[in-house]
Amino acid sequence: MLAVNVGFIRSVMNSISVANSKMHHKCRNIEKPYLRSDVYRVKVPDDKIKWEVVWLEYAPQDFTSLTAIDKPWADPNDFKNQKFKWNDVDGLISRRSYMGKYNLDKTGRPLNPVGRTGLRGRGVLGRWGPNHAADPIVSRIHHGQLQFVGIARRDSGEWAIPGGMVDAGEDIQETLKREFTEEALDGKKYPELDMLWCKGVELYRGYVDDPRNTDNAWIETVVVNFHDNDGYLNNVTLKAGDDAIKLRWITVSVGEKLYSSHEDFIKLLAQHHNCTDTELHYGSGNYYLYIGSFVASVAVVSVWSSLDVIVKCPEGLNKYQALSTMSRRPGPPSIDGLYSLKIDNISYQTAPQDLRRLFEKYGEIGDIHIPRDRYTKQSKGFGFVRFYSRRDAEYAMDRMDGRWVDGREIRVAMARYERPIDERSRNGGSGGYRSSRRRPWFAAAAVAAAANHRNTV
């Protein structure tokens, strides 16, 4: 039985956080989702995702793979002779969505509650509407580091959390155990793990941004953390099963690329174990690092030139306060009371009015600035958008980070303002947007080791 004290509320809040991070990003940004077919997605702009937005020209291809037809785990395509119990339990199949009640299209098929994906039909998914999955995150503390069991998927080679679809009539708790046993224990059952399976903590329940999603079929999952504090796995042989080609313990870090929405789930794992006090940031980009809440002799931060960070946690993990954080944390306002976002990796063609058009929907903007080279007059590839409200700035950061603008994937982070020289101490220095704190020696060394990677002007 899952731990009761985790509560449904936290799972729902995590659901909202993950859903808002990069809505419909993966399933909309794969033009050709099935490499061995001639199926293409219609490109869906961000402002056309919601079904409430009228888009008369929207006419995507209707596709259901032959691999998902006439299979015992798949729904029939015959809507005339088949009666489905939408938003209800249909025999042994739950057609209820964690997102609430979903609507039907003109043909009587479920509509993706998040919005348009650029493709109709079931694709390669088995069920119309929600396809329920379960993802067990088995974790431990090893040499002071938080780790989880990861597998390399056989279909794509990407590293992922073990997991899979809930069978008809199967309890989710059984799915969690079965999937981990099949994919990480090569099908072998270990009675000594029974106690571990009783200590699950639910981290997430909701929609999954998966490249297989369509307008009429989508994946929803329950993510549960089974943390091995008692060494249950010490006498167990981990071995990749049929659906995996490799298996290893993966140390939680900001640089690990994972399949589908699994990166978001690992962020939740890190937050649950207090290994970070802010959202972990994945992907490339220019960041600065600062150290906060330093606790001597209990943690180490390793920094490479790429600014990947591994947070080593002490044994008393629940008492540990994070000591590394990226510039995702909101900083203080500048001297004129505005909260600034730094926009990295913008195109040379992007103008201030383009940024205003993209960001003004999130709140009232004070001003926008794109620095230009004094000789070529070209953009330097970054800019600033300044909001009157910190909440608006945070909201814009979460919604715009990772968006594609003028052919570039922009990176959005909070900028920190440093007072001009005449308003600061005698230590001197120029004003501008950068870390607002004096960095201790270990932070300075970390930044120096990653020259030209600071998020400063």
Tab-separated table of C-alpha atoms in Angstrom:
chain	number	residue	atom	x	y	z
A	1	MET	CA	0.000	0.000	0.000
A	2	LEU	CA	1.336	3.427	-0.952
A	3	ALA	CA	2.396	5.768	1.837
A	4	VAL	CA	-0.647	7.733	2.923
A	5	ASN	CA	1.210	10.769	4.225
A	6	VAL	CA	2.420	11.766	0.756
A	7	GLY	CA	-1.123	12.757	0.000
A	8	PHE	CA	-3.134	13.347	-3.090
A	9	ILE	CA	-2.598	17.111	-2.898
A	10	ARG	CA	1.159	17.003	-3.522
A	11	SER	CA	0.668	14.611	-6.433
A	12	VAL	CA	-1.856	17.000	-7.966
A	13	MET	CA	0.435	19.997	-7.452
A	14	ASN	CA	3.292	18.087	-9.065
A	15	SER	CA	0.916	17.237	-11.890
A	16	ILE	CA	0.193	20.914	-12.473
A	17	SER	CA	3.900	21.786	-12.307
A	18	VAL	CA	4.913	19.130	-14.856
A	19	ALA	CA	1.999	19.875	-17.153
A	20	ASN	CA	2.844	23.578	-17.215
A	21	SER	CA	6.588	23.104	-17.745
A	22	LYS	CA	6.568	22.436	-21.466
A	23	MET	CA	3.013	21.774	-22.515
A	24	HIS	CA	2.691	19.382	-25.436
A	25	HIS	CA	6.343	19.933	-26.325
A	26	LYS	CA	7.521	16.463	-27.305
A	27	CYS	CA	4.432	15.260	-29.148
A	28	ARG	CA	4.181	18.456	-31.231
A	29	ASN	CA	7.849	18.850	-32.096
A	30	ILE	CA	8.330	15.540	-33.891
A	31	GLU	CA	7.257	16.145	-37.484
A	32	LYS	CA	7.608	12.469	-38.469
A	33	PRO	CA	6.672	10.473	-35.339
A	34	TYR	CA	6.886	7.046	-36.972
A	35	LEU	CA	10.101	6.684	-38.929
A	36	ARG	CA	8.957	3.643	-40.927
A	37	SER	CA	5.786	5.292	-42.197
A	38	ASP	CA	4.738	8.260	-44.308
A	39	VAL	CA	2.825	9.844	-41.442
A	40	TYR	CA	3.520	13.491	-40.665
A	41	ARG	CA	2.182	15.749	-37.953
A	42	VAL	CA	0.621	19.105	-38.694
A	43	LYS	CA	2.632	21.814	-36.969
A	44	VAL	CA	0.559	23.244	-34.122
A	45	PRO	CA	1.596	26.720	-32.903
A	46	ASP	CA	1.437	27.392	-29.178
A	47	ASP	CA	-1.547	29.707	-29.562
A	48	LYS	CA	-3.515	26.997	-31.393
A	49	ILE	CA	-3.101	24.147	-28.898
A	50	LYS	CA	-6.341	24.641	-26.986
A	51	TRP	CA	-9.498	23.206	-28.530
A	52	GLU	CA	-11.335	26.369	-27.513
A	53	VAL	CA	-9.276	28.290	-30.081
A	54	VAL	CA	-11.046	28.160	-33.454
A	55	TRP	CA	-8.802	26.797	-36.214
A	56	LEU	CA	-10.893	25.988	-39.270
A	57	GLU	CA	-7.886	24.946	-41.361
A	58	TYR	CA	-6.816	22.244	-38.890
A	59	ALA	CA	-7.021	18.917	-40.757
A	60	PRO	CA	-4.332	16.503	-39.525
A	61	GLN	CA	-3.841	12.982	-40.810
A	62	ASP	CA	-5.913	10.248	-39.170
A	63	PHE	CA	-3.572	7.378	-38.375
A	64	THR	CA	-3.723	4.161	-36.398
A	65	SER	CA	-0.752	1.842	-36.825
A	66	LEU	CA	-1.291	-1.715	-38.029
A	67	THR	CA	0.698	-2.793	-34.979
A	68	ALA	CA	-2.150	-1.465	-32.794
A	69	ILE	CA	-5.058	-3.084	-34.658
A	70	ASP	CA	-6.664	-6.435	-33.806
A	71	LYS	CA	-4.467	-6.901	-30.760
A	72	PRO	CA	-5.778	-8.180	-27.397
A	73	TRP	CA	-4.476	-5.026	-25.691
A	74	ALA	CA	-5.947	-2.635	-28.274
A	75	ASP	CA	-9.382	-1.074	-28.766
A	76	PRO	CA	-11.353	-1.719	-31.958
A	77	ASN	CA	-11.683	1.030	-34.565
A	78	ASP	CA	-15.334	0.180	-35.231
A	79	PHE	CA	-17.348	2.936	-33.589
A	80	LYS	CA	-20.648	1.926	-35.193
A	81	ASN	CA	-20.915	-1.506	-33.593
A	82	GLN	CA	-18.842	-0.893	-30.478
A	83	LYS	CA	-20.115	0.993	-27.441
A	84	PHE	CA	-17.495	2.604	-25.251
A	85	LYS	CA	-18.063	3.900	-21.728
A	86	TRP	CA	-16.120	7.128	-21.924
A	87	ASN	CA	-15.079	8.797	-18.659
A	88	ASP	CA	-16.014	5.625	-16.789
A	89	VAL	CA	-14.868	2.099	-15.996
A	90	ASP	CA	-15.558	0.006	-19.098
A	91	GLY	CA	-15.463	-3.623	-17.964
A	92	LEU	CA	-11.851	-4.238	-16.934
A	93	ILE	CA	-10.632	-1.035	-18.589
A	94	SER	CA	-10.573	2.339	-16.875
A	95	ARG	CA	-11.386	5.079	-19.378
A	96	ARG	CA	-11.280	7.755	-16.709
A	97	SER	CA	-8.681	10.481	-17.003
A	98	TYR	CA	-6.601	11.866	-14.148
A	99	MET	CA	-7.126	15.242	-15.829
A	100	GLY	CA	-10.882	15.179	-15.245
A	101	LYS	CA	-13.709	14.682	-17.698
A	102	TYR	CA	-12.663	14.838	-21.364
A	103	ASN	CA	-14.810	15.760	-24.358
A	104	LEU	CA	-15.523	13.850	-27.585
A	105	ASP	CA	-15.005	14.999	-31.164
A	106	LYS	CA	-17.609	14.923	-33.943
A	107	THR	CA	-16.863	11.254	-34.646
A	108	GLY	CA	-17.431	10.283	-31.014
A	109	ARG	CA	-13.760	9.827	-30.176
A	110	PRO	CA	-12.099	11.279	-27.036
A	111	LEU	CA	-10.326	14.613	-27.359
A	112	ASN	CA	-6.884	15.064	-25.815
A	113	PRO	CA	-7.534	17.238	-22.718
A	114	VAL	CA	-4.334	19.228	-23.216
A	115	GLY	CA	-5.124	20.109	-26.830
A	116	ARG	CA	-4.117	19.558	-30.434
A	117	THR	CA	-1.111	17.378	-31.277
A	118	GLY	CA	-1.105	17.563	-35.084
A	119	LEU	CA	-2.235	13.945	-35.534
A	120	ARG	CA	-5.580	12.162	-35.180
A	121	GLY	CA	-6.300	8.502	-34.515
A	122	ARG	CA	-4.614	6.207	-32.002
A	123	GLY	CA	-1.152	6.176	-33.533
A	124	VAL	CA	0.649	3.267	-31.883
A	125	LEU	CA	-1.318	3.458	-28.628
A	126	GLY	CA	-3.735	0.744	-27.646
A	127	ARG	CA	-6.635	2.701	-26.171
A	128	TRP	CA	-8.787	5.543	-27.332
A	129	GLY	CA	-8.549	8.281	-24.741
A	130	PRO	CA	-6.270	7.787	-21.734
A	131	ASN	CA	-3.691	5.002	-21.879
A	132	HIS	CA	-2.778	4.396	-18.249
A	133	ALA	CA	0.843	3.656	-17.354
A	134	ALA	CA	2.869	3.242	-14.159
A	135	ASP	CA	6.480	4.304	-13.587
A	136	PRO	CA	8.382	3.000	-10.535
A	137	ILE	CA	11.436	5.022	-9.496
A	138	VAL	CA	13.641	2.773	-7.372
A	139	SER	CA	16.239	4.916	-5.621
A	140	ARG	CA	19.005	4.740	-3.025
A	141	ILE	CA	21.794	6.767	-1.443
A	142	HIS	CA	25.184	5.447	-2.605
A	143	HIS	CA	28.398	7.070	-1.357
A	144	GLY	CA	26.345	10.105	-0.420
A	145	GLN	CA	24.685	10.421	-3.826
A	146	LEU	CA	21.009	10.044	-4.723
A	147	GLN	CA	20.672	7.436	-7.490
A	148	PHE	CA	17.837	5.707	-9.331
A	149	VAL	CA	17.611	2.601	-11.515
A	150	GLY	CA	17.521	3.524	-15.198
A	151	ILE	CA	17.208	1.428	-18.341
A	152	ALA	CA	18.137	2.091	-21.958
A	153	ARG	CA	14.991	1.495	-24.022
A	154	ARG	CA	15.265	-1.088	-26.773
A	155	ASP	CA	13.075	0.906	-29.180
A	156	SER	CA	14.941	4.230	-28.995
A	157	GLY	CA	18.113	3.630	-26.968
A	158	GLU	CA	17.194	6.521	-24.653
A	159	TRP	CA	17.683	6.218	-20.916
A	160	ALA	CA	14.412	5.993	-19.032
A	161	ILE	CA	12.664	4.968	-15.844
A	162	PRO	CA	11.379	1.364	-15.941
A	163	GLY	CA	7.634	1.350	-16.492
A	164	GLY	CA	4.813	0.436	-18.811
A	165	MET	CA	1.101	0.176	-19.444
A	166	VAL	CA	-1.450	-0.986	-16.896
A	167	ASP	CA	-3.045	-4.239	-18.078
A	168	ALA	CA	-6.829	-4.572	-18.174
A	169	GLY	CA	-8.110	-5.216	-14.655
A	170	GLU	CA	-4.668	-4.786	-13.112
A	171	ASP	CA	-4.077	-2.799	-9.939
A	172	ILE	CA	-1.509	-0.029	-10.385
A	173	GLN	CA	0.531	-1.331	-7.458
A	174	GLU	CA	0.870	-4.642	-9.295
A	175	THR	CA	1.830	-2.829	-12.500
A	176	LEU	CA	4.619	-0.993	-10.701
A	177	LYS	CA	6.095	-4.238	-9.338
A	178	ARG	CA	5.577	-6.146	-12.595
A	179	GLU	CA	7.202	-3.525	-14.804
A	180	PHE	CA	10.271	-3.166	-12.588
A	181	THR	CA	10.583	-6.952	-12.334
A	182	GLU	CA	10.336	-7.396	-16.097
A	183	GLU	CA	12.622	-4.527	-17.097
A	184	ALA	CA	15.178	-4.350	-14.272
A	185	LEU	CA	15.192	-7.859	-12.758
A	186	ASP	CA	14.857	-9.790	-16.038
A	187	GLY	CA	11.569	-11.233	-14.814
A	188	LYS	CA	12.943	-12.794	-11.635
A	189	LYS	CA	10.851	-12.276	-8.497
A	190	TYR	CA	12.634	-11.579	-5.211
A	191	PRO	CA	10.556	-12.108	-2.019
A	192	GLU	CA	13.054	-9.943	-0.137
A	193	LEU	CA	11.750	-6.927	-2.075
A	194	ASP	CA	8.195	-7.290	-0.747
A	195	MET	CA	8.926	-4.809	2.042
A	196	LEU	CA	10.304	-2.300	-0.466
A	197	TRP	CA	7.104	-2.455	-2.539
A	198	CYS	CA	5.131	-1.544	0.600
A	199	LYS	CA	7.009	1.749	0.998
A	200	GLY	CA	6.009	3.522	-2.185
A	201	VAL	CA	5.518	7.280	-2.214
A	202	GLU	CA	3.449	8.743	-5.041
A	203	LEU	CA	5.222	11.653	-6.740
A	204	TYR	CA	2.973	12.329	-9.725
A	205	ARG	CA	-0.347	11.371	-11.270
A	206	GLY	CA	-1.391	12.904	-14.573
A	207	TYR	CA	-0.748	13.587	-18.246
A	208	VAL	CA	2.544	12.622	-19.888
A	209	ASP	CA	4.087	14.722	-22.658
A	210	ASP	CA	4.927	11.719	-24.841
A	211	PRO	CA	5.812	11.635	-28.571
A	212	ARG	CA	3.188	8.898	-29.083
A	213	ASN	CA	0.258	11.097	-28.047
A	214	THR	CA	-2.412	12.036	-30.585
A	215	ASP	CA	-5.594	14.103	-30.626
A	216	ASN	CA	-7.610	11.026	-29.644
A	217	ALA	CA	-5.198	8.942	-27.550
A	218	TRP	CA	-2.690	9.957	-24.913
A	219	ILE	CA	-0.626	8.573	-22.034
A	220	GLU	CA	-1.263	9.241	-18.356
A	221	THR	CA	0.840	7.781	-15.584
A	222	VAL	CA	1.343	7.332	-11.868
A	223	VAL	CA	4.947	7.798	-10.705
A	224	VAL	CA	5.880	6.150	-7.408
A	225	ASN	CA	9.218	6.322	-5.596
A	226	PHE	CA	10.448	3.179	-3.820
A	227	HIS	CA	13.461	4.375	-1.839
A	228	ASP	CA	15.743	1.652	-0.477
A	229	ASN	CA	16.919	2.932	2.890
A	230	ASP	CA	17.328	-0.566	4.311
A	231	GLY	CA	19.522	-2.267	1.693
A	232	TYR	CA	16.834	-4.554	0.242
A	233	LEU	CA	18.576	-4.368	-3.138
A	234	ASN	CA	22.000	-5.381	-1.828
A	235	ASN	CA	21.312	-9.077	-2.428
A	236	VAL	CA	19.406	-8.586	-5.670
A	237	THR	CA	20.874	-8.900	-9.163
A	238	LEU	CA	19.758	-6.069	-11.408
A	239	LYS	CA	19.585	-7.161	-15.041
A	240	ALA	CA	17.978	-5.565	-18.089
A	241	GLY	CA	14.894	-7.407	-19.348
A	242	ASP	CA	13.516	-7.883	-22.854
A	243	ASP	CA	12.374	-4.263	-23.277
A	244	ALA	CA	15.759	-2.840	-22.278
A	245	ILE	CA	19.253	-3.139	-23.710
A	246	LYS	CA	21.180	-1.756	-20.717
A	247	LEU	CA	20.650	-0.965	-17.051
A	248	ARG	CA	22.557	1.101	-14.502
A	249	TRP	CA	22.238	3.190	-11.377
A	250	ILE	CA	22.001	6.801	-12.520
A	251	THR	CA	23.140	9.611	-10.253
A	252	VAL	CA	20.651	12.451	-10.128
A	253	SER	CA	22.233	15.353	-12.021
A	254	VAL	CA	21.185	18.304	-14.133
A	255	GLY	CA	22.750	16.898	-17.288
A	256	GLU	CA	21.122	13.471	-17.627
A	257	LYS	CA	18.977	13.232	-20.762
A	258	LEU	CA	15.962	10.969	-20.319
A	259	TYR	CA	13.060	9.713	-22.413
A	260	SER	CA	9.735	11.567	-22.718
A	261	SER	CA	8.736	13.353	-19.483
A	262	HIS	CA	11.041	11.255	-17.299
A	263	GLU	CA	13.350	14.220	-16.704
A	264	ASP	CA	10.460	16.004	-15.001
A	265	PHE	CA	9.818	12.967	-12.812
A	266	ILE	CA	13.458	12.889	-11.689
A	267	LYS	CA	13.177	16.563	-10.752
A	268	LEU	CA	10.274	15.577	-8.506
A	269	LEU	CA	12.396	12.772	-7.049
A	270	ALA	CA	15.191	15.229	-6.219
A	271	GLN	CA	12.739	17.665	-4.657
A	272	HIS	CA	11.140	14.895	-2.602
A	273	HIS	CA	14.538	13.931	-1.169
A	274	ASN	CA	15.515	17.577	-0.633
A	275	CYS	CA	18.457	17.323	-3.006
A	276	THR	CA	17.482	20.609	-4.597
A	277	ASP	CA	15.480	23.605	-3.540
A	278	THR	CA	14.667	24.668	-7.064
A	279	GLU	CA	13.681	23.093	-10.335
A	280	LEU	CA	16.535	21.154	-11.923
A	281	HIS	CA	17.403	22.604	-15.299
A	282	TYR	CA	18.055	20.253	-18.223
A	283	GLY	CA	19.530	21.000	-21.592
A	284	SER	CA	22.263	23.241	-22.927
A	285	GLY	CA	22.572	26.939	-22.362
A	286	ASN	CA	24.567	29.568	-20.515
A	287	TYR	CA	24.038	29.560	-16.761
A	288	TYR	CA	25.775	30.874	-13.709
A	289	LEU	CA	26.100	28.893	-10.516
A	290	TYR	CA	25.936	30.217	-7.011
A	291	ILE	CA	26.183	28.383	-3.727
A	292	GLY	CA	23.649	28.938	-0.966
A	293	SER	CA	22.907	27.360	2.412
A	294	PHE	CA	26.410	25.903	2.681
A	295	VAL	CA	26.656	23.076	5.215
A	296	ALA	CA	30.253	22.124	5.963
A	297	SER	CA	31.312	18.498	5.548
A	298	VAL	CA	27.940	17.193	4.390
A	299	ALA	CA	27.901	17.807	0.653
A	300	VAL	CA	30.097	18.286	-2.372
A	301	VAL	CA	29.268	19.898	-5.686
A	302	SER	CA	31.255	18.684	-8.692
A	303	VAL	CA	31.371	21.073	-11.625
A	304	TRP	CA	32.616	20.310	-15.135
A	305	SER	CA	33.240	22.741	-17.942
A	306	SER	CA	29.738	22.046	-19.254
A	307	LEU	CA	28.342	23.116	-15.868
A	308	ASP	CA	26.685	19.777	-15.228
A	309	VAL	CA	26.155	19.540	-11.483
A	310	ILE	CA	25.963	16.466	-9.289
A	311	VAL	CA	24.627	17.111	-5.816
A	312	LYS	CA	26.015	14.676	-3.265
A	313	CYS	CA	23.597	14.236	-0.400
A	314	PRO	CA	24.446	13.175	3.136
A	315	GLU	CA	22.956	10.148	4.818
A	316	GLY	CA	20.573	12.394	6.741
A	317	LEU	CA	18.919	13.268	3.484
A	318	ASN	CA	15.648	14.549	4.874
A	319	LYS	CA	17.499	17.192	6.933
A	320	TYR	CA	19.650	18.350	4.069
A	321	GLN	CA	19.135	21.741	2.501
A	322	ALA	CA	20.166	22.072	-1.120
A	323	LEU	CA	23.344	23.867	-1.812
A	324	SER	CA	23.364	24.278	-5.517
A	325	THR	CA	20.829	26.161	-7.540
A	326	MET	CA	20.746	27.625	-10.991
A	327	SER	CA	19.434	31.020	-11.981
A	328	ARG	CA	15.908	29.622	-12.082
A	329	ARG	CA	15.439	31.017	-8.556
A	330	PRO	CA	13.763	34.451	-8.625
A	331	GLY	CA	16.130	37.193	-7.617
A	332	PRO	CA	15.537	40.613	-6.096
A	333	PRO	CA	14.214	43.437	-8.260
A	334	SER	CA	16.546	45.939	-9.844
A	335	ILE	CA	16.886	49.435	-8.418
A	336	ASP	CA	13.850	50.573	-10.411
A	337	GLY	CA	11.678	47.754	-9.045
A	338	LEU	CA	11.512	45.609	-12.178
A	339	TYR	CA	12.075	41.844	-12.347
A	340	SER	CA	14.234	40.845	-15.293
A	341	LEU	CA	14.438	37.706	-17.383
A	342	LYS	CA	17.518	36.970	-19.433
A	343	ILE	CA	16.712	35.405	-22.808
A	344	ASP	CA	19.630	33.401	-24.220
A	345	ASN	CA	20.184	31.919	-27.686
A	346	ILE	CA	17.912	34.335	-29.532
A	347	SER	CA	18.213	34.707	-33.282
A	348	TYR	CA	19.974	37.711	-34.802
A	349	GLN	CA	16.668	38.406	-36.560
A	350	THR	CA	14.671	38.638	-33.327
A	351	ALA	CA	13.748	42.235	-32.515
A	352	PRO	CA	12.518	43.763	-29.227
A	353	GLN	CA	8.991	43.976	-30.603
A	354	ASP	CA	9.120	40.210	-31.272
A	355	LEU	CA	10.005	39.531	-27.638
A	356	ARG	CA	7.266	41.887	-26.500
A	357	ARG	CA	4.700	40.056	-28.605
A	358	LEU	CA	5.788	36.708	-27.115
A	359	PHE	CA	6.044	37.776	-23.470
A	360	GLU	CA	3.342	40.404	-22.965
A	361	LYS	CA	0.641	37.737	-22.597
A	362	TYR	CA	2.190	36.791	-19.220
A	363	GLY	CA	2.010	40.203	-17.567
A	364	GLU	CA	2.780	43.911	-17.780
A	365	ILE	CA	6.237	44.555	-19.215
A	366	GLY	CA	8.397	47.463	-18.127
A	367	ASP	CA	10.907	47.410	-20.958
A	368	ILE	CA	12.787	45.109	-23.328
A	369	HIS	CA	16.437	45.347	-24.300
A	370	ILE	CA	18.552	43.392	-26.795
A	371	PRO	CA	22.260	44.350	-26.576
A	372	ARG	CA	23.956	44.933	-29.925
A	373	ASP	CA	27.567	44.883	-31.037
A	374	ARG	CA	28.938	48.414	-31.183
A	375	TYR	CA	30.585	47.801	-34.571
A	376	THR	CA	28.376	45.349	-36.485
A	377	LYS	CA	25.148	46.580	-34.860
A	378	GLN	CA	24.005	42.953	-34.750
A	379	SER	CA	22.326	41.347	-31.773
A	380	LYS	CA	24.684	39.653	-29.302
A	381	GLY	CA	22.340	36.668	-29.126
A	382	PHE	CA	20.646	37.485	-25.829
A	383	GLY	CA	18.227	40.014	-24.406
A	384	PHE	CA	16.235	41.079	-21.354
A	385	VAL	CA	12.505	41.286	-20.685
A	386	ARG	CA	11.596	43.193	-17.519
A	387	PHE	CA	8.302	42.703	-15.656
A	388	TYR	CA	6.690	44.791	-12.929
A	389	SER	CA	5.581	41.644	-11.090
A	390	ARG	CA	7.868	38.847	-9.910
A	391	ARG	CA	4.981	36.385	-10.278
A	392	ASP	CA	4.539	37.398	-13.925
A	393	ALA	CA	8.276	37.017	-14.524
A	394	GLU	CA	8.312	33.538	-12.973
A	395	TYR	CA	5.266	32.506	-14.989
A	396	ALA	CA	6.793	33.771	-18.239
A	397	MET	CA	10.063	31.987	-17.448
A	398	ASP	CA	8.319	28.654	-16.893
A	399	ARG	CA	6.187	28.959	-20.027
A	400	MET	CA	8.813	30.322	-22.437
A	401	ASP	CA	11.970	28.418	-21.482
A	402	GLY	CA	12.743	25.930	-24.243
A	403	ARG	CA	10.378	27.507	-26.781
A	404	TRP	CA	11.472	27.818	-30.415
A	405	VAL	CA	11.634	31.410	-31.653
A	406	ASP	CA	12.883	32.301	-35.135
A	407	GLY	CA	14.504	28.884	-35.489
A	408	ARG	CA	16.271	28.968	-32.106
A	409	GLU	CA	15.440	27.170	-28.842
A	410	ILE	CA	15.584	30.041	-26.383
A	411	ARG	CA	16.675	29.658	-22.756
A	412	VAL	CA	14.945	31.832	-20.165
A	413	ALA	CA	16.224	32.455	-16.632
A	414	MET	CA	15.940	35.096	-13.928
A	415	ALA	CA	18.580	37.812	-14.200
A	416	ARG	CA	20.104	39.284	-11.063
A	417	TYR	CA	20.838	42.981	-10.861
A	418	GLU	CA	24.098	44.309	-9.455
A	419	ARG	CA	24.140	47.946	-8.400
A	420	PRO	CA	26.358	50.426	-10.261
A	421	ILE	CA	29.768	51.214	-8.815
A	422	ASP	CA	28.752	54.481	-7.180
A	423	GLU	CA	25.982	52.734	-5.218
A	424	ARG	CA	28.072	49.803	-4.026
A	425	SER	CA	30.867	49.197	-1.566
A	426	ARG	CA	34.463	50.190	-2.163
A	427	ASN	CA	35.187	46.843	-3.744
A	428	GLY	CA	34.293	48.391	-7.073
A	429	GLY	CA	32.978	46.687	-10.165
A	430	SER	CA	30.526	47.579	-12.873
A	431	GLY	CA	26.767	47.408	-12.655
A	432	GLY	CA	24.544	45.092	-14.585
A	433	TYR	CA	22.652	41.850	-14.386
A	434	ARG	CA	24.551	39.071	-12.663
A	435	SER	CA	24.687	37.277	-9.336
A	436	SER	CA	23.528	39.686	-6.640
A	437	ARG	CA	25.616	37.941	-3.965
A	438	ARG	CA	29.303	37.993	-3.233
A	439	ARG	CA	30.424	34.500	-4.094
A	440	PRO	CA	32.548	32.527	-1.624
A	441	TRP	CA	35.775	30.971	-2.858
A	442	PHE	CA	34.216	27.619	-3.787
A	443	ALA	CA	31.556	29.267	-5.952
A	444	ALA	CA	34.136	31.478	-7.628
A	445	ALA	CA	36.275	28.438	-8.379
A	446	ALA	CA	33.317	26.634	-9.868
A	447	VAL	CA	32.500	29.513	-12.164
A	448	ALA	CA	36.121	30.006	-13.132
A	449	ALA	CA	36.308	26.350	-14.134
A	450	ALA	CA	33.551	26.983	-16.617
A	451	ALA	CA	34.837	30.122	-18.281
A	452	ASN	CA	32.436	32.029	-20.521
A	453	HIS	CA	29.480	30.047	-19.201
A	454	ARG	CA	28.205	32.570	-16.677
A	455	ASN	CA	24.759	34.022	-17.121
A	456	THR	CA	25.943	37.626	-16.958
A	457	VAL	CA	26.185	40.668	-19.170
